[in-house]
Coordinates of N, CA and C in Angstrom, one line a residue:
M95 N -134.4 52.4 111.3 CA -135.6 50.9 111.0 C -134.6 49.9 110.8
L96 N -135.2 49.0 111.4 CA -134.5 47.6 111.8 C -135.5 47.2 111.1
Y97 N -135.6 45.8 109.3 CA -136.6 45.2 109.7 C -136.1 43.9 108.6
E98 N -136.9 43.2 108.3 CA -136.7 42.0 108.6 C -137.3 41.4 107.3
V99 N -136.4 40.5 106.5 CA -135.9 40.2 104.9 C -135.6 39.2 104.8
A100 N -136.6 38.3 103.7 CA -136.1 37.4 103.3 C -136.6 37.6 101.4
I101 N -135.8 36.0 101.0 CA -135.6 36.7 99.2 C -136.3 34.8 98.9
L102 N -137.4 34.4 97.8 CA -138.2 33.9 98.0 C -137.5 33.5 95.7
E103 N -137.3 32.6 95.6 CA -137.4 32.3 94.4 C -139.0 31.7 93.7
R104 N -139.5 32.0 93.0 CA -140.9 31.3 92.3 C -140.5 30.2 91.6
P105 N -141.9 29.1 91.6 CA -141.2 28.4 90.2 C -141.1 28.1 88.8
T106 N -140.3 28.0 88.0 CA -140.7 28.6 86.9 C -141.9 27.6 86.8
P107 N -142.9 28.1 85.1 CA -144.2 28.0 84.5 C -144.8 26.0 84.9
K108 N -143.3 25.2 84.2 CA -143.2 23.7 84.4 C -143.4 23.6 85.9
E109 N -142.2 23.8 86.7 CA -142.1 23.5 88.4 C -143.6 23.9 89.4
A110 N -144.8 25.0 88.9 CA -145.7 25.4 89.5 C -146.4 23.8 88.8
E111 N -146.7 23.2 87.5 CA -147.3 22.5 87.0 C -146.6 21.2 87.8
E112 N -146.0 21.2 88.1 CA -145.4 19.3 89.0 C -146.0 19.3 90.2
G113 N -145.8 20.6 90.5 CA -146.3 21.2 92.1 C -145.3 21.6 93.1
K114 N -143.7 22.0 92.2 CA -142.8 22.9 93.0 C -143.4 23.9 93.9
A115 N -143.0 24.9 95.2 CA -143.4 26.3 95.5 C -142.8 27.0 96.0
E116 N -142.4 27.7 95.8 CA -141.2 28.7 96.6 C -140.0 27.8 97.1
R117 N -138.7 28.5 96.9 CA -137.5 28.3 97.8 C -137.2 29.0 98.1
L118 N -137.0 29.4 99.6 CA -136.6 30.6 100.5 C -135.0 30.2 100.2
V119 N -134.4 31.3 99.4 CA -132.8 31.5 99.4 C -132.4 32.6 100.7
L120 N -132.6 32.8 101.0 CA -131.9 34.0 102.0 C -133.1 34.1 103.3
G121 N -133.1 34.3 103.9 CA -133.0 34.7 104.7 C -134.1 34.0 106.4
P122 N -135.5 35.2 106.8 CA -135.0 35.8 107.4 C -134.0 36.5 107.4
K123 N -133.9 37.3 107.6 CA -132.3 38.5 107.7 C -132.0 39.6 108.7
A124 N -132.2 40.2 109.4 CA -132.2 41.3 109.6 C -131.6 43.0 109.2
V125 N -132.2 43.8 108.5 CA -131.3 45.0 108.2 C -131.8 45.6 108.3
I126 N -130.8 46.7 108.6 CA -131.3 48.2 108.9 C -131.2 49.0 108.0
A127 N -131.9 49.9 107.3 CA -132.0 51.1 106.9 C -133.5 52.0 106.7
N128 N -133.8 52.5 106.0 CA -134.4 53.9 106.6 C -135.6 54.1 106.2
D129 N -135.7 52.5 104.8 CA -137.2 52.3 104.4 C -137.1 51.4 104.4
E130 N -138.5 50.4 103.8 CA -138.3 49.4 103.3 C -137.6 48.7 102.1
R131 N -138.2 50.2 101.1 CA -137.6 49.4 100.1 C -135.7 49.8 99.9
G132 N -135.0 50.2 100.7 CA -133.9 50.4 101.2 C -132.8 49.3 101.7
A133 N -134.0 49.1 102.0 CA -134.3 47.4 102.8 C -133.9 46.0 103.0
A134 N -135.0 46.0 101.3 CA -134.3 45.0 100.2 C -133.2 45.5 98.7
I135 N -133.3 46.6 98.6 CA -132.3 46.3 97.9 C -130.6 46.5 99.4
A136 N -130.3 46.4 99.9 CA -129.3 46.4 100.6 C -129.1 45.0 100.5
A137 N -130.2 44.4 101.2 CA -130.4 42.6 101.1 C -129.9 41.8 99.9
V138 N -131.0 41.7 98.9 CA -129.6 42.1 97.2 C -128.4 42.6 97.5
L139 N -128.6 43.5 97.4 CA -126.6 43.9 97.2 C -125.9 43.4 97.8
D140 N -126.2 43.0 99.1 CA -124.8 42.0 100.3 C -125.0 41.0 100.2
N141 N -126.0 40.5 99.2 CA -125.7 38.8 99.5 C -125.9 38.5 98.1
T142 N -124.5 38.9 97.3 CA -124.1 38.6 95.9 C -124.1 37.4 95.2
D143 N -123.8 36.5 96.1 CA -122.4 35.2 96.6 C -124.6 34.1 95.7
I144 N -125.2 34.3 96.5 CA -127.0 33.7 96.6 C -127.3 32.9 95.1
K145 N -127.6 32.1 94.5 CA -127.3 31.7 93.2 C -128.7 31.6 93.2
V146 N -129.6 33.0 92.6 CA -131.2 32.7 92.0 C -131.0 33.1 91.1
D147 N -132.4 33.5 90.4 CA -132.9 33.8 88.9 C -133.4 34.5 89.3
R148 N -132.8 36.3 89.2 CA -133.5 36.8 89.1 C -135.1 37.7 88.0
S149 N -135.4 36.7 87.5 CA -136.5 37.4 87.5 C -137.7 36.7 87.8
R150 N -137.0 35.2 88.9 CA -138.6 34.7 89.8 C -138.0 35.2 90.9
M151 N -137.3 36.4 90.8 CA -136.7 36.7 92.6 C -137.4 37.6 93.3
E152 N -138.3 37.1 94.7 CA -138.8 37.8 95.4 C -138.9 38.7 96.7
V153 N -138.4 39.5 96.8 CA -137.7 40.1 97.9 C -139.3 40.8 99.5
L154 N -139.1 39.9 100.0 CA -140.2 39.8 101.6 C -139.7 41.1 102.2
V155 N -140.3 42.3 102.5 CA -140.3 42.9 103.7 C -141.0 43.3 104.7
R156 N -140.8 43.7 105.8 CA -141.6 43.8 107.3 C -140.8 44.5 107.6
P157 N -140.4 44.8 108.7 CA -140.8 45.8 110.4 C -140.4 45.1 111.0
F158 N -139.3 45.4 111.8 CA -139.1 44.5 113.2 C -139.8 44.8 114.1
A159 N -140.3 43.5 114.0 CA -141.6 44.0 115.7 C -140.8 44.0 116.9

């Protein structure tokens, strides 16, 4: 199945107080996987070159319509 995946980096508490929003790190990108979880894992593992704090990372997945 085909999915669209995007990766966001949420702001730190200090950045949030300053009014900064999430930062789009990757995507939206098309990924072929068996399920949403597989699409999320594939996107993260296939893009290890992106610079993101993994503790603040949010992976968004939706089926391609």
